[in-house]
PDB file of C-alpha atoms and ligand atoms in Angstrom:
ATOM      1  CA  MET M1489     190.211  83.974  70.038  1.00 62.00           C
ATOM      2  CA  THR M1490     186.995  86.491  69.553  1.00 79.00           C
ATOM      3  CA  GLY M1491     188.272  89.902  71.199  1.00 95.00           C
ATOM      4  CA  ALA M1492     190.914  92.793  70.043  1.00 97.00           C
ATOM      5  CA  ASP M1493     193.562  93.189  73.257  1.00 98.00           C
ATOM      6  CA  LEU M1494     193.668  97.554  73.023  1.00 98.00           C
ATOM      7  CA  HIS M1495     196.510  98.193  76.191  1.00 98.00           C
ATOM      8  CA  CYS M1496     200.332  97.196  74.632  1.00 98.00           C
ATOM      9  CA  HIS M1497     203.480  99.277  74.269  1.00 97.00           C
ATOM     10  CA  SER M1498     206.015  99.467  71.412  1.00 96.00           C
ATOM     11  CA  ILE M1499     209.819 101.001  70.936  1.00 96.00           C
ATOM     12  CA  HIS M1500     208.126 104.373  71.018  1.00 96.00           C
ATOM     13  CA  SER M1501     207.636 104.028  74.702  1.00 97.00           C
ATOM     14  CA  ASP M1502     208.438 101.433  77.197  1.00 98.00           C
ATOM     15  CA  GLY M1503     208.128  98.928  74.298  1.00 97.00           C
ATOM     16  CA  VAL M1504     210.452  96.079  72.697  1.00 96.00           C
ATOM     17  CA  HIS M1505     208.427  95.012  69.835  1.00 96.00           C
ATOM     18  CA  THR M1506     208.007  97.400  66.625  1.00 94.00           C
ATOM     19  CA  PRO M1507     204.682  98.289  65.504  1.00 93.00           C
ATOM     20  CA  ASP M1508     204.514  95.782  62.759  1.00 91.00           C
ATOM     21  CA  GLU M1509     205.886  92.998  64.969  1.00 95.00           C
ATOM     22  CA  LEU M1510     202.997  93.464  67.623  1.00 95.00           C
ATOM     23  CA  ILE M1511     200.670  93.586  64.824  1.00 93.00           C
ATOM     24  CA  SER M1512     202.200  90.790  63.477  1.00 94.00           C
ATOM     25  CA  MET M1513     202.435  88.764  67.271  1.00 96.00           C
ATOM     26  CA  ALA M1514     198.599  89.366  67.520  1.00 96.00           C
ATOM     27  CA  LYS M1515     197.527  88.603  64.199  1.00 94.00           C
ATOM     28  CA  GLU M1516     199.223  84.911  65.130  1.00 96.00           C
ATOM     29  CA  LYS M1517     197.183  85.013  67.940  1.00 96.00           C
ATOM     30  CA  GLY M1518     194.209  85.505  66.432  1.00 96.00           C
ATOM     31  CA  LEU M1519     193.470  88.372  67.936  1.00 96.00           C
ATOM     32  CA  ILE M1520     190.749  90.930  66.283  1.00 95.00           C
ATOM     33  CA  GLY M1521     192.102  93.843  66.464  1.00 95.00           C
ATOM     34  CA  LEU M1522     194.855  95.940  68.833  1.00 95.00           C
ATOM     35  CA  SER M1523     195.708  99.240  70.043  1.00 96.00           C
ATOM     36  CA  ILE M1524     199.152 100.111  70.443  1.00 96.00           C
ATOM     37  CA  THR M1525     199.180 102.317  73.471  1.00 97.00           C
ATOM     38  CA  ASP M1526     202.113 104.263  73.207  1.00 97.00           C
ATOM     39  CA  HIS M1527     202.891 106.338  76.270  1.00 98.00           C
ATOM     40  CA  ASP M1528     201.805 110.193  76.259  1.00 98.00           C
ATOM     41  CA  THR M1529     203.295 109.861  72.010  1.00 96.00           C
ATOM     42  CA  PHE M1530     201.668 110.880  68.992  1.00 88.00           C
ATOM     43  CA  SER M1531     204.819 108.342  66.889  1.00 80.00           C
ATOM     44  CA  THR M1532     203.044 105.363  66.733  1.00 74.00           C
ATOM     45  CA  HIS M1533     200.969 106.787  64.209  1.00 68.00           C
ATOM     46  CA  GLN M1534     198.427 104.627  61.655  1.00 66.00           C
ATOM     47  CA  SER M1535     194.977 102.618  62.072  1.00 57.00           C
ATOM     48  CA  PHE M1536     194.060 100.586  59.255  1.00 62.00           C
ATOM     49  CA  PHE M1537     191.720  98.471  59.058  1.00 56.00           C
ATOM     50  CA  ASP M1538     192.061  94.681  56.394  1.00 62.00           C
ATOM     51  CA  ARG M1539     189.563  91.997  56.030  1.00 57.00           C
ATOM     52  CA  ASP M1540     189.917  90.189  59.001  1.00 74.00           C
ATOM     53  CA  PHE M1541     192.057  92.922  61.776  1.00 89.00           C
ATOM     54  CA  LEU M1542     191.238  96.438  63.236  1.00 91.00           C
ATOM     55  CA  LEU M1543     193.788  98.844  64.199  1.00 92.00           C
ATOM     56  CA  ILE M1544     192.490 101.281  66.512  1.00 93.00           C
ATOM     57  CA  PRO M1545     194.493 104.571  67.258  1.00 93.00           C
ATOM     58  CA  GLY M1546     195.399 104.333  70.892  1.00 95.00           C
ATOM     59  CA  ILE M1547     197.941 105.932  73.652  1.00 97.00           C
ATOM     60  CA  GLU M1548     198.400 106.300  76.737  1.00 98.00           C
ATOM     61  CA  ILE M1549     197.946 109.773  79.053  1.00 98.00           C
ATOM     62  CA  SER M1550     200.406 109.992  82.716  1.00 98.00           C
ATOM     63  CA  ALA M1551     198.148 111.374  84.249  1.00 98.00           C
ATOM     64  CA  GLU M1552     196.900 111.913  88.124  1.00 98.00           C
ATOM     65  CA  CYS M1553     194.692 112.665  91.071  1.00 97.00           C
ATOM     66  CA  VAL M1554     195.153 113.848  94.205  1.00 95.00           C
ATOM     67  CA  GLY M1555     199.054 112.800  94.371  1.00 94.00           C
ATOM     68  CA  GLN M1556     197.961 109.325  93.035  1.00 96.00           C
ATOM     69  CA  SER M1557     198.926 108.184  89.523  1.00 97.00           C
ATOM     70  CA  VAL M1558     196.222 107.865  86.599  1.00 98.00           C
ATOM     71  CA  HIS M1559     196.340 106.081  83.878  1.00 98.00           C
ATOM     72  CA  VAL M1560     193.584 107.350  80.944  1.00 98.00           C
ATOM     73  CA  LEU M1561     193.908 105.329  77.888  1.00 98.00           C
ATOM     74  CA  GLY M1562     192.645 107.460  74.526  1.00 97.00           C
ATOM     75  CA  TYR M1563     190.812 105.273  71.663  1.00 96.00           C
ATOM     76  CA  ALA M1564     189.415 106.065  68.062  1.00 95.00           C
ATOM     77  CA  TYR M1565     190.910 110.263  67.534  1.00 94.00           C
ATOM     78  CA  ASP M1566     191.801 112.280  65.194  1.00 92.00           C
ATOM     79  CA  LEU M1567     195.590 111.295  64.476  1.00 89.00           C
ATOM     80  CA  TYR M1568     196.073 114.634  62.891  1.00 89.00           C
ATOM     81  CA  SER M1569     194.670 116.011  66.146  1.00 93.00           C
ATOM     82  CA  LYS M1570     197.503 119.215  66.443  1.00 93.00           C
ATOM     83  CA  THR M1571     196.461 119.438  70.394  1.00 95.00           C
ATOM     84  CA  LEU M1572     196.770 115.470  71.442  1.00 95.00           C
ATOM     85  CA  ASP M1573     200.233 115.757  69.326  1.00 95.00           C
ATOM     86  CA  GLU M1574     200.967 119.146  70.621  1.00 97.00           C
ATOM     87  CA  PHE M1575     199.826 118.285  75.096  1.00 98.00           C
ATOM     88  CA  CYS M1576     201.856 114.611  74.748  1.00 97.00           C
ATOM     89  CA  ARG M1577     204.568 117.156  73.399  1.00 97.00           C
ATOM     90  CA  PHE M1578     204.864 119.173  76.654  1.00 98.00           C
ATOM     91  CA  HIS M1579     204.343 115.684  79.035  1.00 98.00           C
ATOM     92  CA  GLN M1580     207.603 114.118  76.853  1.00 98.00           C
ATOM     93  CA  ALA M1581     209.463 117.456  78.027  1.00 98.00           C
ATOM     94  CA  ARG M1582     207.782 117.096  81.523  1.00 98.00           C
ATOM     95  CA  ARG M1583     209.909 113.330  81.504  1.00 98.00           C
ATOM     96  CA  VAL M1584     212.887 114.425  80.416  1.00 98.00           C
ATOM     97  CA  LYS M1585     213.058 116.611  83.040  1.00 98.00           C
ATOM     98  CA  ARG M1586     212.532 114.179  85.879  1.00 98.00           C
ATOM     99  CA  ASN M1587     214.550 111.415  83.931  1.00 98.00           C
ATOM    100  CA  GLN M1588     217.069 113.501  84.840  1.00 98.00           C
ATOM    101  CA  ALA M1589     215.826 114.439  88.018  1.00 98.00           C
ATOM    102  CA  ILE M1590     215.988 110.639  88.950  1.00 98.00           C
ATOM    103  CA  ILE M1591     219.904 109.976  86.907  1.00 98.00           C
ATOM    104  CA  GLU M1592     220.813 113.057  89.545  1.00 98.00           C
ATOM    105  CA  ASN M1593     219.192 110.626  92.747  1.00 98.00           C
ATOM    106  CA  LEU M1594     221.271 107.660  90.845  1.00 98.00           C
ATOM    107  CA  VAL M1595     224.448 109.647  90.270  1.00 98.00           C
ATOM    108  CA  GLU M1596     224.805 110.796  93.956  1.00 98.00           C
ATOM    109  CA  MET M1597     223.735 107.254  95.229  1.00 98.00           C
ATOM    110  CA  GLY M1598     227.112 105.955  93.831  1.00 98.00           C
ATOM    111  CA  MET M1599     225.414 104.984  90.102  1.00 98.00           C
ATOM    112  CA  PRO M1600     226.878 107.012  87.008  1.00 97.00           C
ATOM    113  CA  ILE M1601     224.849 106.819  84.480  1.00 98.00           C
ATOM    114  CA  SER M1602     223.542 109.214  82.099  1.00 98.00           C
ATOM    115  CA  TRP M1603     220.792 110.659  80.388  1.00 98.00           C
ATOM    116  CA  GLU M1604     222.746 110.443  76.594  1.00 98.00           C
ATOM    117  CA  GLU M1605     223.760 106.867  77.466  1.00 98.00           C
ATOM    118  CA  VAL M1606     219.552 106.695  78.536  1.00 98.00           C
ATOM    119  CA  LYS M1607     218.464 108.044  75.499  1.00 98.00           C
ATOM    120  CA  GLU M1608     221.698 105.891  73.031  1.00 97.00           C
ATOM    121  CA  LEU M1609     219.986 102.949  74.040  1.00 96.00           C
ATOM    122  CA  SER M1610     216.274 102.854  73.265  1.00 96.00           C
ATOM    123  CA  PRO M1611     216.796 105.744  70.228  1.00 96.00           C
ATOM    124  CA  GLU M1612     213.574 104.703  68.434  1.00 95.00           C
ATOM    125  CA  ALA M1613     211.427 106.204  71.532  1.00 96.00           C
ATOM    126  CA  SER M1614     210.094 109.398  71.987  1.00 95.00           C
ATOM    127  CA  SER M1615     208.316 109.893  75.496  1.00 97.00           C
ATOM    128  CA  TYR M1616     211.176 108.570  77.851  1.00 98.00           C
ATOM    129  CA  GLY M1617     210.127 106.749  80.681  1.00 98.00           C
ATOM    130  CA  ARG M1618     212.301 105.070  84.127  1.00 98.00           C
ATOM    131  CA  PRO M1619     212.044 101.603  82.103  1.00 98.00           C
ATOM    132  CA  HIS M1620     214.196 102.798  79.972  1.00 98.00           C
ATOM    133  CA  ILE M1621     216.993 104.171  82.587  1.00 98.00           C
ATOM    134  CA  ALA M1622     216.582 100.989  84.322  1.00 98.00           C
ATOM    135  CA  ARG M1623     217.074  99.305  81.192  1.00 98.00           C
ATOM    136  CA  VAL M1624     220.934 100.984  81.959  1.00 98.00           C
ATOM    137  CA  LEU M1625     221.728 100.192  85.366  1.00 98.00           C
ATOM    138  CA  VAL M1626     221.221  96.668  83.765  1.00 98.00           C
ATOM    139  CA  LYS M1627     223.640  97.128  80.911  1.00 98.00           C
ATOM    140  CA  LYS M1628     226.288  99.001  83.661  1.00 98.00           C
ATOM    141  CA  GLY M1629     226.168  95.490  85.884  1.00 98.00           C
ATOM    142  CA  TYR M1630     224.103  97.891  88.444  1.00 98.00           C
ATOM    143  CA  VAL M1631     221.405  95.867  88.709  1.00 98.00           C
ATOM    144  CA  PRO M1632     221.365  92.188  87.456  1.00 98.00           C
ATOM    145  CA  ASP M1633     217.133  92.898  86.069  1.00 97.00           C
ATOM    146  CA  VAL M1634     215.241  96.169  85.584  1.00 97.00           C
ATOM    147  CA  ALA M1635     212.798  94.514  88.495  1.00 96.00           C
ATOM    148  CA  THR M1636     214.765  94.678  90.509  1.00 98.00           C
ATOM    149  CA  ALA M1637     216.390  98.006  90.135  1.00 98.00           C
ATOM    150  CA  PHE M1638     212.167  98.798  89.630  1.00 98.00           C
ATOM    151  CA  LYS M1639     212.596  97.532  93.377  1.00 98.00           C
ATOM    152  CA  ARG M1640     216.064  98.820  95.034  1.00 98.00           C
ATOM    153  CA  PHE M1641     215.622 102.329  93.478  1.00 98.00           C
ATOM    154  CA  ILE M1642     213.555 103.661  90.839  1.00 98.00           C
ATOM    155  CA  GLY M1643     209.426 102.512  91.997  1.00 98.00           C
ATOM    156  CA  GLU M1644     207.544 104.706  94.010  1.00 95.00           C
ATOM    157  CA  GLY M1645     208.494 105.805  97.498  1.00 95.00           C
ATOM    158  CA  LYS M1646     212.540 103.842  95.606  1.00 98.00           C
ATOM    159  CA  PRO M1647     215.173 106.501  97.322  1.00 98.00           C
ATOM    160  CA  ALA M1648     215.599 107.390  93.776  1.00 98.00           C
ATOM    161  CA  TYR M1649     211.911 107.670  92.632  1.00 98.00           C
ATOM    162  CA  ILE M1650     210.407 111.311  92.048  1.00 97.00           C
ATOM    163  CA  SER M1651     207.262 111.333  90.368  1.00 95.00           C
ATOM    164  CA  GLY M1652     207.333 114.963  87.857  1.00 96.00           C
ATOM    165  CA  ASP M1653     204.479 116.697  87.087  1.00 96.00           C
ATOM    166  CA  ARG M1654     202.196 115.134  84.905  1.00 97.00           C
ATOM    167  CA  TRP M1655     198.545 116.184  83.599  1.00 98.00           C
ATOM    168  CA  ARG M1656     195.725 115.670  86.128  1.00 98.00           C
ATOM    169  CA  VAL M1657     193.087 113.599  84.703  1.00 98.00           C
ATOM    170  CA  GLU M1658     190.893 115.624  83.586  1.00 98.00           C
ATOM    171  CA  GLU M1659     192.961 117.564  81.773  1.00 98.00           C
ATOM    172  CA  ALA M1660     194.074 113.879  79.409  1.00 98.00           C
ATOM    173  CA  ILE M1661     190.107 112.951  79.641  1.00 98.00           C
ATOM    174  CA  HIS M1662     189.202 116.363  77.704  1.00 98.00           C
ATOM    175  CA  ALA M1663     192.726 116.335  75.198  1.00 98.00           C
ATOM    176  CA  VAL M1664     191.230 112.831  74.441  1.00 97.00           C
ATOM    177  CA  HIS M1665     187.812 114.282  73.671  1.00 97.00           C
ATOM    178  CA  GLU M1666     188.795 117.405  71.626  1.00 96.00           C
ATOM    179  CA  ALA M1667     190.641 114.882  69.626  1.00 95.00           C
ATOM    180  CA  GLY M1668     187.196 113.428  68.863  1.00 95.00           C
ATOM    181  CA  GLY M1669     188.507 110.723  70.720  1.00 96.00           C
ATOM    182  CA  LYS M1670     186.582 107.958  73.857  1.00 98.00           C
ATOM    183  CA  ALA M1671     188.611 108.238  77.114  1.00 98.00           C
ATOM    184  CA  VAL M1672     189.323 105.490  78.881  1.00 98.00           C
ATOM    185  CA  LEU M1673     190.396 104.595  83.057  1.00 98.00           C
ATOM    186  CA  ALA M1674     192.755 102.344  82.553  1.00 98.00           C
ATOM    187  CA  HIS M1675     193.942  99.474  85.590  1.00 98.00           C
ATOM    188  CA  PRO M1676     191.064 101.391  87.565  1.00 98.00           C
ATOM    189  CA  HIS M1677     192.198  97.912  90.170  1.00 97.00           C
ATOM    190  CA  LEU M1678     195.275 100.043  91.024  1.00 97.00           C
ATOM    191  CA  ILE M1679     193.635 102.834  91.997  1.00 97.00           C
ATOM    192  CA  LYS M1680     193.537 101.796  96.094  1.00 95.00           C
ATOM    193  CA  GLN M1681     192.351 104.569  97.909  1.00 97.00           C
ATOM    194  CA  ARG M1682     188.427 104.394  97.272  1.00 96.00           C
ATOM    195  CA  SER M1683     187.714 107.891  97.955  1.00 98.00           C
ATOM    196  CA  ILE M1684     189.695 107.969  94.611  1.00 98.00           C
ATOM    197  CA  VAL M1685     187.763 105.963  92.812  1.00 98.00           C
ATOM    198  CA  ARG M1686     184.990 107.673  93.356  1.00 97.00           C
ATOM    199  CA  LYS M1687     185.839 110.939  91.789  1.00 98.00           C
ATOM    200  CA  LEU M1688     187.051 109.033  89.022  1.00 98.00           C
ATOM    201  CA  LEU M1689     183.909 107.431  88.407  1.00 98.00           C
ATOM    202  CA  SER M1690     182.351 111.055  88.095  1.00 98.00           C
ATOM    203  CA  LEU M1691     184.818 111.745  85.928  1.00 98.00           C
ATOM    204  CA  PRO M1692     183.721 111.986  81.539  1.00 98.00           C
ATOM    205  CA  PHE M1693     184.868 108.987  81.486  1.00 98.00           C
ATOM    206  CA  ASP M1694     183.470 107.323  78.217  1.00 98.00           C
ATOM    207  CA  GLY M1695     185.332 103.356  79.351  1.00 98.00           C
ATOM    208  CA  LEU M1696     186.933 101.439  81.809  1.00 98.00           C
ATOM    209  CA  GLU M1697     189.318  98.983  81.406  1.00 98.00           C
ATOM    210  CA  ALA M1698     187.872  96.324  83.220  1.00 98.00           C
ATOM    211  CA  TYR M1699     189.707  93.374  82.213  1.00 98.00           C
ATOM    212  CA  TYR M1700     193.576  93.400  82.351  1.00 98.00           C
ATOM    213  CA  SER M1701     196.067  91.114  82.410  1.00 97.00           C
ATOM    214  CA  LEU M1702     196.995  90.784  86.416  1.00 94.00           C
ATOM    215  CA  MET M1703     194.121  92.030  87.011  1.00 95.00           C
ATOM    216  CA  PRO M1704     193.063  89.770  89.536  1.00 93.00           C
ATOM    217  CA  LYS M1705     190.482  87.600  87.277  1.00 92.00           C
ATOM    218  CA  SER M1706     187.913  87.987  90.827  1.00 93.00           C
ATOM    219  CA  GLU M1707     188.221  91.969  90.278  1.00 96.00           C
ATOM    220  CA  ASN M1708     186.584  91.806  86.745  1.00 96.00           C
ATOM    221  CA  GLU M1709     182.635  91.804  87.770  1.00 96.00           C
ATOM    222  CA  ARG M1710     182.814  94.225  90.144  1.00 97.00           C
ATOM    223  CA  TRP M1711     184.658  96.506  87.304  1.00 98.00           C
ATOM    224  CA  ARG M1712     182.493  95.266  84.223  1.00 97.00           C
ATOM    225  CA  GLN M1713     179.188  96.503  87.250  1.00 98.00           C
ATOM    226  CA  GLU M1714     180.896  99.469  87.814  1.00 98.00           C
ATOM    227  CA  ALA M1715     181.303 100.627  84.463  1.00 98.00           C
ATOM    228  CA  GLU M1716     178.068 100.077  83.506  1.00 98.00           C
ATOM    229  CA  GLU M1717     176.751 101.601  86.546  1.00 97.00           C
ATOM    230  CA  HIS M1718     177.913 104.606  85.178  1.00 98.00           C
ATOM    231  CA  GLY M1719     177.762 104.318  81.674  1.00 98.00           C
ATOM    232  CA  PHE M1720     181.155 103.435  80.228  1.00 98.00           C
ATOM    233  CA  PHE M1721     181.658 100.694  78.255  1.00 98.00           C
ATOM    234  CA  ALA M1722     183.922  97.987  79.604  1.00 98.00           C
ATOM    235  CA  THR M1723     187.581  97.026  77.715  1.00 98.00           C
ATOM    236  CA  GLY M1724     190.084  94.601  78.062  1.00 98.00           C
ATOM    237  CA  GLY M1725     194.096  94.469  77.335  1.00 98.00           C
ATOM    238  CA  SER M1726     197.837  93.598  78.488  1.00 98.00           C
ATOM    239  CA  ASP M1727     199.425  95.844  78.695  1.00 98.00           C
ATOM    240  CA  PHE M1728     202.361  94.034  77.320  1.00 98.00           C
ATOM    241  CA  HIS M1729     205.829  95.836  76.661  1.00 98.00           C
ATOM    242  CA  GLY M1730     207.837  92.056  75.554  1.00 97.00           C
ATOM    243  CA  THR M1731     210.567  90.511  77.927  1.00 95.00           C
ATOM    244  CA  LEU M1732     210.062  94.406  80.234  1.00 93.00           C
ATOM    245  CA  LYS M1733     206.570  92.823  82.106  1.00 93.00           C
ATOM    246  CA  PRO M1734     207.803  89.003  81.002  1.00 93.00           C
ATOM    247  CA  ALA M1735     204.459  87.634  83.138  1.00 95.00           C
ATOM    248  CA  VAL M1736     202.873  89.545  79.946  1.00 97.00           C
ATOM    249  CA  HIS M1737     201.435  88.137  76.720  1.00 97.00           C
ATOM    250  CA  LEU M1738     199.779  89.573  74.925  1.00 98.00           C
ATOM    251  CA  GLY M1739     195.903  89.285  74.239  1.00 97.00           C
ATOM    252  CA  SER M1740     196.357  87.585  77.647  1.00 97.00           C
ATOM    253  CA  SER M1741     192.559  90.148  78.099  1.00 97.00           C
ATOM    254  CA  PHE M1742     190.905  91.110  75.281  1.00 97.00           C
ATOM    255  CA  THR M1743     188.042  92.968  74.142  1.00 98.00           C
ATOM    256  CA  SER M1744     184.744  92.756  73.052  1.00 97.00           C
ATOM    257  CA  PHE M1745     184.059  92.023  69.504  1.00 95.00           C
ATOM    258  CA  GLU M1746     181.113  94.583  68.952  1.00 96.00           C
ATOM    259  CA  THR M1747     182.859  97.537  71.936  1.00 97.00           C
ATOM    260  CA  VAL M1748     186.313  97.543  69.550  1.00 96.00           C
ATOM    261  CA  GLN M1749     183.039  97.091  66.774  1.00 94.00           C
ATOM    262  CA  MET M1750     181.655  99.824  67.983  1.00 96.00           C
ATOM    263  CA  LEU M1751     185.484 102.297  68.400  1.00 96.00           C
ATOM    264  CA  TYR M1752     186.134 101.696  64.781  1.00 92.00           C
ATOM    265  CA  ARG M1753     182.949 102.482  64.193  1.00 93.00           C
ATOM    266  CA  HIS M1754     183.207 105.459  65.731  1.00 95.00           C
ATOM    267  CA  PHE M1755     186.638 105.813  64.177  1.00 91.00           C
ATOM    268  CA  LEU M1756     184.989 105.819  60.633  1.00 88.00           C
ATOM    269  CA  GLN M1757     182.548 107.974  60.697  1.00 85.00           C
ATOM    270  CA  HIS M1758     183.554 110.834  63.224  1.00 79.00           C
ATOM    271  CA  VAL M1759     187.018 111.283  63.144  1.00 76.00           C
ATOM    272  CA  LYS M1760     188.830 109.987  60.032  1.00 71.00           C
ATOM    273  CA  ARG M1761     189.122 112.426  57.766  1.00 61.00           C
ATOM    274  CA  ALA M1762     188.894 112.232  53.908  1.00 44.00           C
ATOM    275  CA  VAL M1763     192.236 111.918  52.668  1.00 41.00           C
TER     276      VAL M1763
HETATM  277  P1  AMP W2998     207.542 106.191  83.930  1.00 77.15           P
HETATM  278  O1  AMP W2998     205.958 106.459  82.657  1.00 77.15           O
HETATM  279  O2  AMP W2998     208.247 106.553  83.544  1.00 77.15           O
HETATM  280  O3  AMP W2998     206.627 106.376  86.119  1.00 77.15           O
HETATM  281  O4  AMP W2998     207.711 104.427  84.250  1.00 77.15           O
HETATM  282  C1  AMP W2998     206.035 103.282  83.950  1.00 77.15           C
HETATM  283  C2  AMP W2998     206.079 101.794  83.086  1.00 77.15           C
HETATM  284  O5  AMP W2998     207.073 101.508  83.807  1.00 77.15           O
HETATM  285  C3  AMP W2998     205.026 101.787  83.098  1.00 77.15           C
HETATM  286  O6  AMP W2998     204.403 102.307  82.140  1.00 77.15           O
HETATM  287  C4  AMP W2998     205.893  99.822  83.156  1.00 77.15           C
HETATM  288  O7  AMP W2998     205.707  99.905  81.416  1.00 77.15           O
HETATM  289  C5  AMP W2998     206.582  99.764  83.375  1.00 77.15           C
HETATM  290  N1  AMP W2998     207.368  99.613  85.000  1.00 77.15           N
HETATM  291  C6  AMP W2998     206.401  99.783  86.315  1.00 77.15           C
HETATM  292  N2  AMP W2998     207.083  99.228  86.550  1.00 77.15           N
HETATM  293  C7  AMP W2998     207.850  97.720  86.602  1.00 77.15           C
HETATM  294  C8  AMP W2998     208.899  97.255  87.307  1.00 77.15           C
HETATM  295  N3  AMP W2998     208.581  96.181  88.125  1.00 77.15           N
HETATM  296  N4  AMP W2998     209.154  96.081  86.240  1.00 77.15           N
HETATM  297  C9  AMP W2998     210.163  95.779  84.076  1.00 77.15           C
HETATM  298  N5  AMP W2998     208.724  97.338  84.734  1.00 77.15           N
HETATM  299  C10 AMP W2998     207.994  98.447  85.229  1.00 77.15           C
HETATM  300 FE1   FE W2999     204.724 101.100  80.713  1.00 77.15          FE
HETATM  301 FE1   FE W3000     199.838 102.145  82.729  1.00 77.15          FE
HETATM  302 ZN1   ZN W3001     199.886 100.327  79.783  1.00 77.15          ZN
END
């Protein structure tokens, strides 16, 4: 394999593996590099280069555009950026409020769980979301598995769902740029409304995720072309979360060597501070 998986999650958000485990797994699979793009957190705070492996600093920011959930990936930014760290912490606090409101809905629906139980079951996370709530629902026997929790109760549009306040996409892009990083539109195929896709493609993104584990292969060429037409680079990543999404495997989608090298060079030349 000659690429790097630039989209996966660790225990710092809703993944089940530690960053070290993810790096070992990526090396075993023969990937040339990795970016651990945890949701709205700066905790996965590392980068390194060894002779044959590149770790690119990464993050996935929860944003919205006209009510539509949109994820913005940030890469190769300053790991010591106070602005981006605070930006993440602000949203982590909003997530807590939103999670508590979802929990209140579940309690009213006859599934008494508490915020304390959610934190106890996933103590390493700094950014909590619906998967952490789902794990408690499974543990207490209210649903057989996480997928059912989403399908019946906490998925978008289901009775206990609350979207909560999120960043505007423009704000997310700006925060990544302020930290010296590159902003990439994640899994664009999930956005079904054409007018929103058009608006997103007109924003100052640097890249677009044209290869994604759960994107139908027939759509890759369309998104690669959109990237080219708009002057964006194309990235690829799996969105691996471990057993949270059993059908998604690390390295099942990846970014080309040239693009990973460009990102790492950008990081070294423009962002990384002398220590
Ligand atoms: P949140 O960030 O709290 O809105 O939760 C969204 C996260 O839930 C996504 O990042 C996915 O990792 C996860 N997720 C969404 N749908 C499912 C599902 N059906 N099964 C497992 N995880 C899911
Ligand atoms: Fe996730
Ligand atoms: Fe995402
Ligand atoms: Zn993701």
